[in-house]
Amino acid sequence: MDEAADLTDMETVDIGALVGDIIGEVSLELEKKRITVANTLKEGIRIRGNHSLLYSIFRNLTDNAIAYAGTDIQIRIGCFREDDQFYYFSFADTGAGVPPEHLSRLFERFYRVDKGRSRKLGGTGLGLAIVKNAVLIHGGSISAKHSPEGGLEFLFTLAKEKPAIGKQSKKRK
């Protein structure tokens, strides 16, 4: 990961505010592509973790939806469950999606579904690998599937408190 994101730099991060900030930062791009955002995150979702890495999760997912899902779509961001240790998030779009054979490889470093299109749009194939690593560092897991409304849905967990280095969960769903 990026050395600028010191893994020991821990703070309490308000996820709703963080996502709200990201939506504000990309509002012009959303408007240009006629993308609406349904942010159903409730107040009070706070994670003790690394702000930069938590930001990178939601920013990279948002940037990918803007770049690849198409126009006239909706992005849905929500937390559908909470237990003593984890928050369970869904990030979905109603866009183009990806062919089924690519789903299992989306989180690989440098992997791009459409190499020609990604190159034209400036993609490096690192965004979802960064997302996966940031989720793992925060004790969670992530998967991607086709959304019932079309497009992709990313389901991921984040521990309410980032575990000590070396104790990240790789199997939590």
Coordinates of C-alpha atoms in Angstrom, one line a residue:
M1 CA 0.0 0.0 0.0
D2 CA 0.9 3.6 -0.2
E3 CA 3.5 4.6 2.4
A4 CA 1.7 8.0 2.9
A5 CA -1.2 6.1 4.5
D6 CA 0.6 5.3 7.8
L7 CA -1.2 2.2 9.0
T8 CA -0.8 3.2 12.6
D9 CA -2.6 6.5 12.0
M10 CA -5.9 5.6 13.7
E11 CA -8.9 7.8 14.2
T12 CA -12.6 7.5 14.5
V13 CA -14.1 8.0 11.0
D14 CA -17.7 9.0 10.4
I15 CA -18.5 6.9 7.3
G16 CA -21.6 8.8 6.4
A17 CA -19.7 12.1 6.4
L18 CA -16.9 10.6 4.5
V19 CA -19.2 9.3 1.7
G20 CA -21.0 12.6 1.7
D21 CA -17.7 14.4 1.1
I22 CA -16.9 12.0 -1.8
I23 CA -20.3 12.6 -3.4
G24 CA -19.7 16.3 -3.2
E25 CA -16.2 16.0 -4.7
V26 CA -17.5 14.1 -7.7
S27 CA -20.8 16.0 -8.1
L28 CA -19.8 17.6 -11.5
E29 CA -18.9 14.2 -13.0
L30 CA -22.1 12.7 -11.6
E31 CA -24.2 15.5 -13.2
K32 CA -22.3 15.2 -16.5
K33 CA -23.1 11.5 -16.7
R34 CA -26.6 11.8 -15.3
I35 CA -25.8 9.5 -12.4
T36 CA -27.9 9.7 -9.2
V37 CA -26.7 8.5 -5.8
A38 CA -29.0 6.9 -3.3
N39 CA -26.9 7.1 -0.1
T40 CA -28.9 5.3 2.6
L41 CA -26.1 5.3 5.2
K42 CA -27.5 6.2 8.6
E43 CA -25.9 8.6 11.0
G44 CA -23.6 7.0 13.6
I45 CA -21.6 4.6 11.5
R46 CA -18.2 5.2 12.9
I47 CA -15.1 3.0 12.4
R48 CA -11.9 3.3 14.3
G49 CA -9.4 3.0 11.5
N50 CA -7.2 4.7 8.9
H51 CA -9.0 7.6 7.3
S52 CA -7.0 7.5 4.1
L53 CA -7.6 3.8 3.5
L54 CA -11.3 4.1 4.4
Y55 CA -11.6 7.0 2.0
S56 CA -9.9 5.0 -0.7
I57 CA -12.5 2.2 -0.4
F58 CA -15.5 4.5 -1.1
R59 CA -13.7 6.8 -3.5
N60 CA -12.4 4.0 -5.7
L61 CA -15.8 2.3 -5.9
T62 CA -17.4 5.6 -6.7
D63 CA -14.8 6.5 -9.4
N64 CA -15.2 3.0 -11.0
A65 CA -18.9 3.4 -11.2
I66 CA -18.5 6.8 -12.8
A67 CA -15.9 5.7 -15.3
Y68 CA -17.3 2.3 -16.3
A69 CA -21.0 1.9 -15.5
G70 CA -22.3 4.3 -18.1
T71 CA -24.8 7.2 -18.1
D72 CA -28.3 7.5 -16.7
I73 CA -27.6 5.1 -13.9
Q74 CA -28.0 5.0 -10.1
I75 CA -25.4 4.3 -7.5
R76 CA -26.7 2.9 -4.2
I77 CA -24.6 3.0 -1.0
G78 CA -25.8 1.5 2.2
C79 CA -25.1 -0.4 5.4
F80 CA -27.5 -3.3 5.5
R81 CA -26.4 -5.0 8.8
E82 CA -24.4 -4.4 11.9
D83 CA -23.2 -6.7 14.7
D84 CA -20.9 -6.3 17.6
Q85 CA -17.8 -6.3 15.5
F86 CA -18.7 -5.4 11.9
Y87 CA -20.6 -3.2 9.6
Y88 CA -21.9 -4.8 6.4
F89 CA -21.9 -2.5 3.4
S90 CA -23.4 -2.7 -0.1
F91 CA -22.2 -0.5 -3.0
A92 CA -24.1 -1.1 -6.2
D93 CA -24.8 0.5 -9.5
T94 CA -27.4 -0.1 -12.2
G95 CA -24.9 0.3 -15.0
A96 CA -23.3 -2.0 -17.6
G97 CA -21.8 -4.6 -15.3
V98 CA -19.1 -7.0 -16.4
P99 CA -19.2 -10.4 -18.1
P100 CA -19.5 -13.2 -15.5
E101 CA -16.1 -14.7 -16.4
H102 CA -14.4 -11.5 -15.1
L103 CA -16.1 -11.3 -11.6
S104 CA -13.5 -13.5 -9.9
R105 CA -10.6 -11.4 -11.1
L106 CA -11.9 -7.9 -10.5
F107 CA -9.7 -7.5 -7.4
E108 CA -6.4 -8.6 -9.0
R109 CA -3.7 -5.9 -9.4
F110 CA -3.5 -4.5 -12.9
Y111 CA -6.5 -6.5 -14.1
R112 CA -8.8 -4.7 -16.5
V113 CA -12.0 -6.1 -17.9
D114 CA -11.7 -4.1 -21.2
K115 CA -8.1 -3.3 -21.6
G116 CA -8.6 -1.0 -24.6
R117 CA -11.4 1.0 -22.9
S118 CA -9.5 1.2 -19.6
R119 CA -6.4 2.5 -21.3
K120 CA -8.4 5.2 -23.1
L121 CA -10.0 6.2 -19.8
G122 CA -6.7 6.2 -18.0
G123 CA -7.3 3.2 -15.8
T124 CA -4.4 1.4 -14.2
G125 CA -6.2 -1.7 -13.0
L126 CA -5.2 -0.9 -9.4
G127 CA -8.4 0.7 -8.0
L128 CA -10.2 -2.5 -6.9
A129 CA -7.0 -4.1 -5.7
I130 CA -6.5 -1.0 -3.4
V131 CA -10.1 -1.4 -2.3
K132 CA -9.6 -5.0 -1.4
N133 CA -6.4 -4.4 0.5
A134 CA -7.9 -1.5 2.5
V135 CA -10.9 -3.7 3.4
L136 CA -8.6 -6.5 4.5
I137 CA -6.5 -4.2 6.6
H138 CA -9.7 -3.1 8.3
G139 CA -10.5 -6.7 9.2
G140 CA -13.1 -7.2 6.5
S141 CA -13.8 -9.1 3.3
I142 CA -15.2 -8.0 0.0
S143 CA -16.9 -9.7 -3.0
A144 CA -18.6 -8.6 -6.2
K145 CA -21.7 -10.0 -7.9
H146 CA -24.2 -8.9 -10.5
S147 CA -26.8 -6.7 -9.1
P148 CA -30.5 -7.7 -9.6
E149 CA -31.1 -4.2 -11.0
G150 CA -28.2 -4.6 -13.5
G151 CA -24.7 -3.5 -12.9
L152 CA -22.4 -4.6 -10.1
E153 CA -22.9 -4.9 -6.4
F154 CA -19.9 -4.9 -4.0
L155 CA -20.6 -6.4 -0.6
F156 CA -18.0 -5.8 2.1
T157 CA -17.5 -5.8 5.8
L158 CA -15.5 -3.4 7.9
A159 CA -14.5 -4.1 11.5
K160 CA -15.8 -1.4 13.8
E161 CA -12.2 -1.1 15.1
K162 CA -9.3 -1.9 12.8
P163 CA -7.5 -5.0 14.1
A164 CA -3.8 -4.9 15.1
I165 CA -1.5 -5.4 12.1
G166 CA -1.2 -9.1 11.3
K167 CA -4.7 -10.0 12.6
Q168 CA -6.7 -9.0 9.6
S169 CA -9.6 -11.3 8.7
K170 CA -9.4 -12.9 5.2
K171 CA -12.6 -15.0 5.5
R172 CA -15.2 -12.8 7.2
K173 CA -18.3 -12.3 5.0

